[in-house]
Short mmCIF file of C-alpha atoms and ligand atoms in Angstrom, two decimals:
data_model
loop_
_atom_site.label_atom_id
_atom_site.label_comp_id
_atom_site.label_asym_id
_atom_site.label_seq_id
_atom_site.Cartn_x
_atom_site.Cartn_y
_atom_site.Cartn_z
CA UNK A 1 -24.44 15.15 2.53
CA UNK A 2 -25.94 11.45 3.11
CA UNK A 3 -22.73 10.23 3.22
CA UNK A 4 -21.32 12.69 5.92
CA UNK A 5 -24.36 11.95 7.81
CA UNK A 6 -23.37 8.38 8.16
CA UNK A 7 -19.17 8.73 8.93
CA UNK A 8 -20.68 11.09 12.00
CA UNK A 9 -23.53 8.86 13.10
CA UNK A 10 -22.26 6.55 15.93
CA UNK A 11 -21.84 2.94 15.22
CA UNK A 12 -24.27 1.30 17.52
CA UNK A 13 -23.24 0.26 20.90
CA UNK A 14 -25.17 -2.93 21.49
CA UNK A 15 -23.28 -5.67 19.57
CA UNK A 16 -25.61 -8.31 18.09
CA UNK A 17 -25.70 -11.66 20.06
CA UNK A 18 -24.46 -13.82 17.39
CA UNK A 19 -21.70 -11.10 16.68
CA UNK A 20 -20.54 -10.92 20.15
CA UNK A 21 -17.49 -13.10 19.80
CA UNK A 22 -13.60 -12.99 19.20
CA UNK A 23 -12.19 -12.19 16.17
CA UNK A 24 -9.68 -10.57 13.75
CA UNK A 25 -8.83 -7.95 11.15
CA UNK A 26 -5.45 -7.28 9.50
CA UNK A 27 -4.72 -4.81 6.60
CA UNK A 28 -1.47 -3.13 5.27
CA UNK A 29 -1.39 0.71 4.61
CA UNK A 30 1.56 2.54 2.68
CA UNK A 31 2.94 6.20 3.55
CA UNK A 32 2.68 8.86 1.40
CA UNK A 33 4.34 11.87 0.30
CA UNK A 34 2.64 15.28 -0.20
CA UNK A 35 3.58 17.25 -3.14
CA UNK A 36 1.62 20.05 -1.58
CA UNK A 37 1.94 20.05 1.89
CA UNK A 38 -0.13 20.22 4.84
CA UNK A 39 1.94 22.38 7.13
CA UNK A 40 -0.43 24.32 9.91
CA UNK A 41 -3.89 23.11 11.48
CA UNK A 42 -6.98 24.25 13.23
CA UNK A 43 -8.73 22.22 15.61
CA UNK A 44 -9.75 19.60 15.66
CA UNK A 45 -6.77 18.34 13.11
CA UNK A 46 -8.26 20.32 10.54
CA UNK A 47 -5.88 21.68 7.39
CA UNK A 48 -5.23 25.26 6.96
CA UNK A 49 -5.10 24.65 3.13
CA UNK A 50 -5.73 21.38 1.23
CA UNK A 51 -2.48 19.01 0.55
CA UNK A 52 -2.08 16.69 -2.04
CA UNK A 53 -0.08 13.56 -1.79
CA UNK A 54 1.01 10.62 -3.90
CA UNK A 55 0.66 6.69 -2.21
CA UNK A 56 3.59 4.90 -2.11
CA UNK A 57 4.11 1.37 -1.85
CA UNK A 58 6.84 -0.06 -0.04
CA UNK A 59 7.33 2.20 3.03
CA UNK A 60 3.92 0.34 4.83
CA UNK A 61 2.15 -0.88 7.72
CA UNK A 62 1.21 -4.35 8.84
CA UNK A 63 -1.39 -4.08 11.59
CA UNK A 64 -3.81 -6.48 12.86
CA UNK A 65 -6.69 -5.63 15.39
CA UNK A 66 -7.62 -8.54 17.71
CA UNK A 67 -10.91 -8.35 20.01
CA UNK A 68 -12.36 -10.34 22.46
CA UNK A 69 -15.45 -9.62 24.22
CA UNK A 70 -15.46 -8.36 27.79
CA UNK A 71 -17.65 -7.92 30.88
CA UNK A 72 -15.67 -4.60 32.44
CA UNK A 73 -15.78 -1.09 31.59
CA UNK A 74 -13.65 1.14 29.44
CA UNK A 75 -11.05 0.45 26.76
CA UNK A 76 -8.94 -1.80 27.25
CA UNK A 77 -5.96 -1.92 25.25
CA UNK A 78 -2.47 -4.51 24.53
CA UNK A 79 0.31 -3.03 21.70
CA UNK A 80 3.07 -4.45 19.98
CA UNK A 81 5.21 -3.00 17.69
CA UNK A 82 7.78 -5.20 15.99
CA UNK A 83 6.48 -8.21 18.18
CA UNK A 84 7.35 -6.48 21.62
CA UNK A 85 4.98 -4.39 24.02
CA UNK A 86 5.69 -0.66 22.84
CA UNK A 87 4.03 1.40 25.95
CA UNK A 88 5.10 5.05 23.77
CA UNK A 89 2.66 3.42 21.07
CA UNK A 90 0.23 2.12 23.26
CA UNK A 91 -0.35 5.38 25.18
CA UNK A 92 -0.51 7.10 22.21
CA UNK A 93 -2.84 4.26 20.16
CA UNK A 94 -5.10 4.44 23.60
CA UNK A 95 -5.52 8.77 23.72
CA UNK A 96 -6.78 8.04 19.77
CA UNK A 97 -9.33 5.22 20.58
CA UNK A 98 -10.85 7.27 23.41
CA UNK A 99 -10.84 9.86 21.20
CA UNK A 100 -12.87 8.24 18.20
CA UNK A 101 -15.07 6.14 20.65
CA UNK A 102 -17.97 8.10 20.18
CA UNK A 103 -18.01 7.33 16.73
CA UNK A 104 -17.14 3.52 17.48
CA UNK A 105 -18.63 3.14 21.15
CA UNK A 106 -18.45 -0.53 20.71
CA UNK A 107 -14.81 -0.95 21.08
CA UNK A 108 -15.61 -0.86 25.27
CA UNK A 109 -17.26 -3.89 24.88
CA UNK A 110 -14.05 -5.90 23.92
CA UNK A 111 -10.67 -6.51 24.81
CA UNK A 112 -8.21 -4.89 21.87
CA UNK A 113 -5.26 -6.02 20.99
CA UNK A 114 -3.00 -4.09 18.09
CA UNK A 115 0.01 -6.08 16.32
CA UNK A 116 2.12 -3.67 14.05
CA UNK A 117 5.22 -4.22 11.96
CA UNK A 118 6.89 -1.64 9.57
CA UNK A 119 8.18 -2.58 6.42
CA UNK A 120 10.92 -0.04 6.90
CA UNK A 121 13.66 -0.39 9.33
CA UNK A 122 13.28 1.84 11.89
CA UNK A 123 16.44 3.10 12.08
CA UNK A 124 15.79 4.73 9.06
CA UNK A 125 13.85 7.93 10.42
CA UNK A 126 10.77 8.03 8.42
CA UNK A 127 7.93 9.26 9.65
CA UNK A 128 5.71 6.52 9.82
CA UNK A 129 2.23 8.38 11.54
CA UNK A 130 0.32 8.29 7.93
CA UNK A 131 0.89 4.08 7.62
CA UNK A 132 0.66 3.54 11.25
CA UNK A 133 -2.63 5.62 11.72
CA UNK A 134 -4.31 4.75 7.93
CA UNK A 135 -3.39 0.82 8.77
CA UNK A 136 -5.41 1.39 12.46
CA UNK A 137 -8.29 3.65 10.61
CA UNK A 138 -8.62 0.78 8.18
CA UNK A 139 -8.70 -2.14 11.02
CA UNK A 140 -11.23 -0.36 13.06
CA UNK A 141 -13.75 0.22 9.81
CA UNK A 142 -13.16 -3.41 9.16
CA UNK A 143 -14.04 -4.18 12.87
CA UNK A 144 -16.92 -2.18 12.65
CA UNK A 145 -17.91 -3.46 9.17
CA UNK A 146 -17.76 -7.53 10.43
CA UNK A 147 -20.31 -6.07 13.70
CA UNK A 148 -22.94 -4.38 11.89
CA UNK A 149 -22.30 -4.72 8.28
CA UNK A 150 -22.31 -0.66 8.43
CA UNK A 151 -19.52 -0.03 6.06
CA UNK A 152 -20.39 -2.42 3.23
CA UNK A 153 -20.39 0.32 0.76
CA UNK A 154 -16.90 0.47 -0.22
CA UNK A 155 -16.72 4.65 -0.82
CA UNK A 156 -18.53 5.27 2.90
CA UNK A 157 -15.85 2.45 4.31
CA UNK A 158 -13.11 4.52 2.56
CA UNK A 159 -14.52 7.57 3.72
CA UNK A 160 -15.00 6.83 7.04
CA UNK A 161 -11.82 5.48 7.34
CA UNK A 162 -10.02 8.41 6.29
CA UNK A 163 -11.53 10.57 8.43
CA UNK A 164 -10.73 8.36 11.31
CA UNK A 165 -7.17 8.17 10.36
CA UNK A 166 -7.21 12.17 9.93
CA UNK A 167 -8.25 12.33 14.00
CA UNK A 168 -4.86 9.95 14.89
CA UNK A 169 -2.41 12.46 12.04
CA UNK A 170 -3.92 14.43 9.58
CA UNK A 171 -1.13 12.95 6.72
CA UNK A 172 -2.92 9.80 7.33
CA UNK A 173 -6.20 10.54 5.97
CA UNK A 174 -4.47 10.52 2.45
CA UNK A 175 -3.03 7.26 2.68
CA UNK A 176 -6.49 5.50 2.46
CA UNK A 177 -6.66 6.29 -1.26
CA UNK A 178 -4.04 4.53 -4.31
CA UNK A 179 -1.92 7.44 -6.46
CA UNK A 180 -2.88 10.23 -5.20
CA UNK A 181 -5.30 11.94 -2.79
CA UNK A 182 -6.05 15.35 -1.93
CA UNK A 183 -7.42 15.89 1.61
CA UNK A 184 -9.21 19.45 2.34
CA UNK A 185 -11.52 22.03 0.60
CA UNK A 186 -10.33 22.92 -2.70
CA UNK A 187 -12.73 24.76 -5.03
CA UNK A 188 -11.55 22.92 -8.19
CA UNK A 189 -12.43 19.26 -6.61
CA UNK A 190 -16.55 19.27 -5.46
CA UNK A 191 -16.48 16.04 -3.33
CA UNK A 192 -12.91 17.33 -1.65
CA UNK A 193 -13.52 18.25 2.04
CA UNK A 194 -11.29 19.09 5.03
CA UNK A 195 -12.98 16.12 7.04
CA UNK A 196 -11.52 13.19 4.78
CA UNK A 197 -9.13 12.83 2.21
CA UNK A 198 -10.60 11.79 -1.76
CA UNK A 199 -8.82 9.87 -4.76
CA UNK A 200 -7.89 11.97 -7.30
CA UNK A 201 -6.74 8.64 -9.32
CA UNK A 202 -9.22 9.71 -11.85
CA UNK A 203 -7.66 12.68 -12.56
CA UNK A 204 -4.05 11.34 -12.24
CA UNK A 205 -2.29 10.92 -16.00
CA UNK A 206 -1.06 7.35 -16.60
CA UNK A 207 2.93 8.69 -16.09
CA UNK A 208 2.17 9.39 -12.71
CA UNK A 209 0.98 6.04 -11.67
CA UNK A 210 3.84 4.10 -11.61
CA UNK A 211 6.20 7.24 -10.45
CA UNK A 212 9.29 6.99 -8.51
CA UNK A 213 9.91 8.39 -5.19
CA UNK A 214 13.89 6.97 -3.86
CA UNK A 215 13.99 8.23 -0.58
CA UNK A 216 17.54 8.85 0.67
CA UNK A 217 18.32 8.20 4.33
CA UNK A 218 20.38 11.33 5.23
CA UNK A 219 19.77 11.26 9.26
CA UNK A 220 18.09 8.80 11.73
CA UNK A 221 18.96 10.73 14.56
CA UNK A 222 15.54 12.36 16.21
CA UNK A 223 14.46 15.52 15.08
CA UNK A 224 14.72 18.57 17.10
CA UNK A 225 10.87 19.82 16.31
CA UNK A 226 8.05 17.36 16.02
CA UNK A 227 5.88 17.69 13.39
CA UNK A 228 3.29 18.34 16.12
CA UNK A 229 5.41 21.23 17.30
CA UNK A 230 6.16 22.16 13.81
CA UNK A 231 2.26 22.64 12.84
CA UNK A 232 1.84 24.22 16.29
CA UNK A 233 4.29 26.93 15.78
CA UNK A 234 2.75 27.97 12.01
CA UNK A 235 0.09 29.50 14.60
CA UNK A 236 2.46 32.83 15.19
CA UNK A 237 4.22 32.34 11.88
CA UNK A 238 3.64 35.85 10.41
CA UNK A 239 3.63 34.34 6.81
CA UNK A 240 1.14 32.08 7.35
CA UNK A 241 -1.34 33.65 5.52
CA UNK A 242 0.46 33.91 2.46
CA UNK A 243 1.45 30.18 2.81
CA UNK A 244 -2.13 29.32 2.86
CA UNK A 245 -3.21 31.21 0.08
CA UNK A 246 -0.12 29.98 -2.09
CA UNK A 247 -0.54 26.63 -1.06
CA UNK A 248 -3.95 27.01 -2.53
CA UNK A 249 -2.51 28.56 -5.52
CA UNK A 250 -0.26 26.06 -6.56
CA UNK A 251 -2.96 22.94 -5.81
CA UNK A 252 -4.70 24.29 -9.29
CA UNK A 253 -1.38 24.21 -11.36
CA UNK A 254 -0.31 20.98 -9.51
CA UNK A 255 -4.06 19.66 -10.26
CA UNK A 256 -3.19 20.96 -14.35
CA UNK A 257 -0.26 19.10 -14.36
CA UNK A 258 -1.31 15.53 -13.08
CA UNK A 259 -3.58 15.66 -15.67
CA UNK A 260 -1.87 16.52 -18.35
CA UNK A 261 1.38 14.39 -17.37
CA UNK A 262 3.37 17.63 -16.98
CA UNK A 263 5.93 16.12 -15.19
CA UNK A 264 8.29 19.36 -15.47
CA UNK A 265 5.44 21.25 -14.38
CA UNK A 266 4.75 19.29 -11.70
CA UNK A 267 8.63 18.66 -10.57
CA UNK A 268 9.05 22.50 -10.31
CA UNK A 269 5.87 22.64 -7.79
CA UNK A 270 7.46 20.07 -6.08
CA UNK A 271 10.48 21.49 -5.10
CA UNK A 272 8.62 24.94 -4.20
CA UNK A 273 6.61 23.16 -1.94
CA UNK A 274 9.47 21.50 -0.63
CA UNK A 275 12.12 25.16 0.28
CA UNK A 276 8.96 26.80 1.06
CA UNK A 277 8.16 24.21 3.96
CA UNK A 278 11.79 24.01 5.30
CA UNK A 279 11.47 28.60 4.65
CA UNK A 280 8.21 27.78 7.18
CA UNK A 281 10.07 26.60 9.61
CA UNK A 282 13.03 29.01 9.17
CA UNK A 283 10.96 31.86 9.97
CA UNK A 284 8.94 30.77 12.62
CA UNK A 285 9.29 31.79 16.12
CA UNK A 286 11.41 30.15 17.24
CA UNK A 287 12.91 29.26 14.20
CA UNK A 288 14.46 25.79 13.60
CA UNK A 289 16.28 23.78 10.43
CA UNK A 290 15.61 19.90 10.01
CA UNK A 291 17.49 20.00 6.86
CA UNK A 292 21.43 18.54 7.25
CA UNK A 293 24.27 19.64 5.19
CA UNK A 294 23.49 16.74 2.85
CA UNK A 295 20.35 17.94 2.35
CA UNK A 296 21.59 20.78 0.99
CA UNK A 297 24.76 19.16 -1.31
CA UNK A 298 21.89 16.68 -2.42
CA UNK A 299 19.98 19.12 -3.90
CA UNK A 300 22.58 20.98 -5.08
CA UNK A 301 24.08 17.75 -6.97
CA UNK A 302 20.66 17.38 -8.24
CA UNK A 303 20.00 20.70 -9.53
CA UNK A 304 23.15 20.02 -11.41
CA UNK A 305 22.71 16.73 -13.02
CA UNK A 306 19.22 17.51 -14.19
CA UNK A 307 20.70 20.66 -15.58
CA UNK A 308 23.81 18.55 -17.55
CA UNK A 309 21.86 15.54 -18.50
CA UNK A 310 18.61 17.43 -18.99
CA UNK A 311 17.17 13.90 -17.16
CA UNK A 312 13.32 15.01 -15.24
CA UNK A 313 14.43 14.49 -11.63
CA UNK A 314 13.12 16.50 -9.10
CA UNK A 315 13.25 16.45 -5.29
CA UNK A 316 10.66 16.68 -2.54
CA UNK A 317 11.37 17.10 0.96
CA UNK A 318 9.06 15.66 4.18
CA UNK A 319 9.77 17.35 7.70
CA UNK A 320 13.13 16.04 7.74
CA UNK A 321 16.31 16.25 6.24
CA UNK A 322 16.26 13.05 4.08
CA UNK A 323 15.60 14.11 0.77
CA UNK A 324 12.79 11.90 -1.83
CA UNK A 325 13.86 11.83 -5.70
CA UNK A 326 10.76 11.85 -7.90
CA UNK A 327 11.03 11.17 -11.38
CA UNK A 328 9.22 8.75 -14.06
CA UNK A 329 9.72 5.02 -14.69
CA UNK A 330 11.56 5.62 -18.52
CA UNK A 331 14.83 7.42 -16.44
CA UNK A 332 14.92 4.76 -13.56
CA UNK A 333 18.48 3.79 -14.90
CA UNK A 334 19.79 7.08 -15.26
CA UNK A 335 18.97 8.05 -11.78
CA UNK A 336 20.06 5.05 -9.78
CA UNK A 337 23.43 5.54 -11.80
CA UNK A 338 23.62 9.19 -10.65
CA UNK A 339 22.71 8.27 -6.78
CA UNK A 340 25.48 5.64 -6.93
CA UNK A 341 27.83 7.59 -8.34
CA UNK A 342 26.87 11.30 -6.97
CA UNK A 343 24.48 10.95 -3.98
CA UNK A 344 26.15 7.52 -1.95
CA UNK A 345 28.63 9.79 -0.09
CA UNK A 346 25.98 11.91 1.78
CA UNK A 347 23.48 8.83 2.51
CA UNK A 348 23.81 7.50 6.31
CA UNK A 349 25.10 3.72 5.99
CA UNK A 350 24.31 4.28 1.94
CA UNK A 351 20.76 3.46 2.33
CA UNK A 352 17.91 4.79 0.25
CA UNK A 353 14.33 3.05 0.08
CA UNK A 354 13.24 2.70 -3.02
CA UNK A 355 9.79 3.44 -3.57
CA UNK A 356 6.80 4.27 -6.01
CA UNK A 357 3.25 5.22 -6.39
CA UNK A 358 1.00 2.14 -5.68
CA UNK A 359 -2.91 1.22 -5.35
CA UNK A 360 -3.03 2.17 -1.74
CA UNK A 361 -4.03 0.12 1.35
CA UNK A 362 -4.63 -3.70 1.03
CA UNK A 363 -6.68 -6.18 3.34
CA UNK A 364 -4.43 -9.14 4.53
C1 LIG B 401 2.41 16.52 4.90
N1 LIG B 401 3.78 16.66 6.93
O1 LIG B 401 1.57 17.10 4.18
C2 LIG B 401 3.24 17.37 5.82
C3 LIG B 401 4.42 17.94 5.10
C4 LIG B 401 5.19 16.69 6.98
C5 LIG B 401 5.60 17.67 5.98
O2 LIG B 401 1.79 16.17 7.70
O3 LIG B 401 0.02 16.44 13.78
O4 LIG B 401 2.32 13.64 11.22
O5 LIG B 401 -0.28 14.06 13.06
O6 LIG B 401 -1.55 15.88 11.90
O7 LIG B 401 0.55 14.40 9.57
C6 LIG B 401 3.51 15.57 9.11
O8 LIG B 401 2.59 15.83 10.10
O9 LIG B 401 0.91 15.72 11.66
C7 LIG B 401 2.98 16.15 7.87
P1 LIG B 401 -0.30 15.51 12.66
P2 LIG B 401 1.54 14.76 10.61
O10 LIG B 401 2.61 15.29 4.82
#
């Protein structure tokens, strides 16, 4: 409970003399993609059941924090996305720092300024909230870190920062960790909480590490229902409660299988998780569909090729309609043979980002 004390105690507000000066921090955080999903919330951005993600690698965020100090009051904020003022972001990025300032109330005294760049083209429509927020989580512990040397213990930094990055999306507090992290209470996992997310890396068999997530681009267009909206609406959902205690359910046979490198195990959870999301929003009220026809005919094509070939791919869907293949390093050619062949014809402009689990976030 020490450590909880300290991720709620304030920072201090008075910035030492020789500290008070301009300066810098940059780090690079990747996106991640729940196996069990985190669908339905309580205030304030707490999860109705814990979720359990692996870290990818290549769909990231570049950000850098710049400060100087400053005589006026309030925050004070500049943004750029891609290189180019991005007032959406900024309003956005602004509404999170006043948010966290009472746990960082020295960000008044300086001038911010956020730089961010996505390693994935935007076009693309991936959600990009868990890098985005992780990468600013990280920057501001780093901040806070260089001021007052507060954070030098690297689990309380980690900590901290994912519970920070859980107040700007709650998907973001896993992305602090490498492999895979489980963010909220689950009964099999003592130091999980719904506050922050924690590595499960230790308990993560070696096939999982370097696992493959292809995520193929079936729509950029916008989607109809924000995730916001989306977790908003599992309020009236009258299977909610069921959701939440199956969700909790499968998090022990999902836990059984990382460890043991059950990867068929694990690839059928998968793709529960995945219908039973998209069933979520089917039944809500109103109900919606993000999948696209392709969706569909993906997984459909799937289902059969693993079926033929007896190859372990499995599919995993965010709240969207492009669809992520997971399956192990040793079939990497047999898969990227089938999505040429099979899969190319539903992709928008034939694009898929290839991707796999990674060590997480990384200082630049
Ligand atoms: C997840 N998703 O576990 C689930 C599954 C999408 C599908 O969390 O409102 O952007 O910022 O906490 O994290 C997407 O919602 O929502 C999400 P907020 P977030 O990854």
């Amino acid at each position: 409970m020490e450590d909880l004390k300290d991720i709620f105690s304030p920072a201090p507000a008075e910035v030492p003399a020789d500290k008070y000066e301009a300066g810098s921090v940059h780090w690079q955080s990747p996106s991640n993609i729940a196996i069990i999903k985190y669908w339905g919330k309580r205030p304030v951005q707490l999860p109705q059941n814990p979720s359990l993600s692996l870290t990818l690698t290549n769909a990231r965020t570049e950000t850098r924090l710049s400060y100087e100090p400053k005589d006026s009051d309030g925050m004070e904020l500049e943004f750029f996305f891609d290189g180019e003022p991005a007032p959406r972001f900024r309003e956005r990025v602004l509404h999170y720092l006043e948010s966290v300032k009472t746990y960082l109330p020295f960000l008044e005294r300086f001038r911010l300024t956020v730089q961010t760049v996505n390693s994935f083209p935007h076009s693309a429509g991936i959600a990009s909230s868990a890098s985005a927020m992780s990468a600013l989580a990280l920057c501001l512990c780093s901040m806070e870190d260089k001021l007052f040397g507060s954070l030098s213990d690297d689990s309380l930094f980690d900590k901290k920062a994912s519970f920070l990055a859980r107040l700007g999306s709650g998907s973001a507090a896993r992305s602090i960790f490498g492999y895979a992290a489980l963010w909220g209470q689950a009964s099999r996992v003592p130091e999980s909480s719904d506050l922050f997310a924690v590595s499960l890396e230790d308990r993560l068999h070696p096939v999982f590490k370097n696992f493959h997530d292809d995520i193929l681009i079936v729509s950029a267009d916008e989607k109809p229902v924000s995730s916001r909206a989306g977790h908003q609406l599992m309020d009236t959902n009258p299977y909610a409660p069921a959701r939440y205690a199956r969700a909790k359910q499968r998090l022990d046979k999902l836990l059984d299988a990382l460890s043991a490198g059950d990867v068929a195990r694990f690839g059928q959870i998968a793709e529960q998780e995945a219908l039973e999301l998209h069933g979520l929003m089917m039944t809500s009220e109103p109900p919606y569909l993000l999948m696209q026809p392709e969706t569909v005919a993906i997984i459909e094509r799937l289902r059969r090729y693993r079926e033929r070939e007896d190859i372990p791919v499995f599919f995993t869907l965010d709240a969207g309609p492009n669809v992520h293949l997971l399956y192990p390093e040793e079939v990497i050619a047999d898969v990227r043979g089938f999505l040429q062949e099979e899969l190319a014809p539903y992709l928008l402009n034939n694009t898929f980002i290839p991707d796999f689990v990674g060590e997480g976030p990384e200082e630049v």
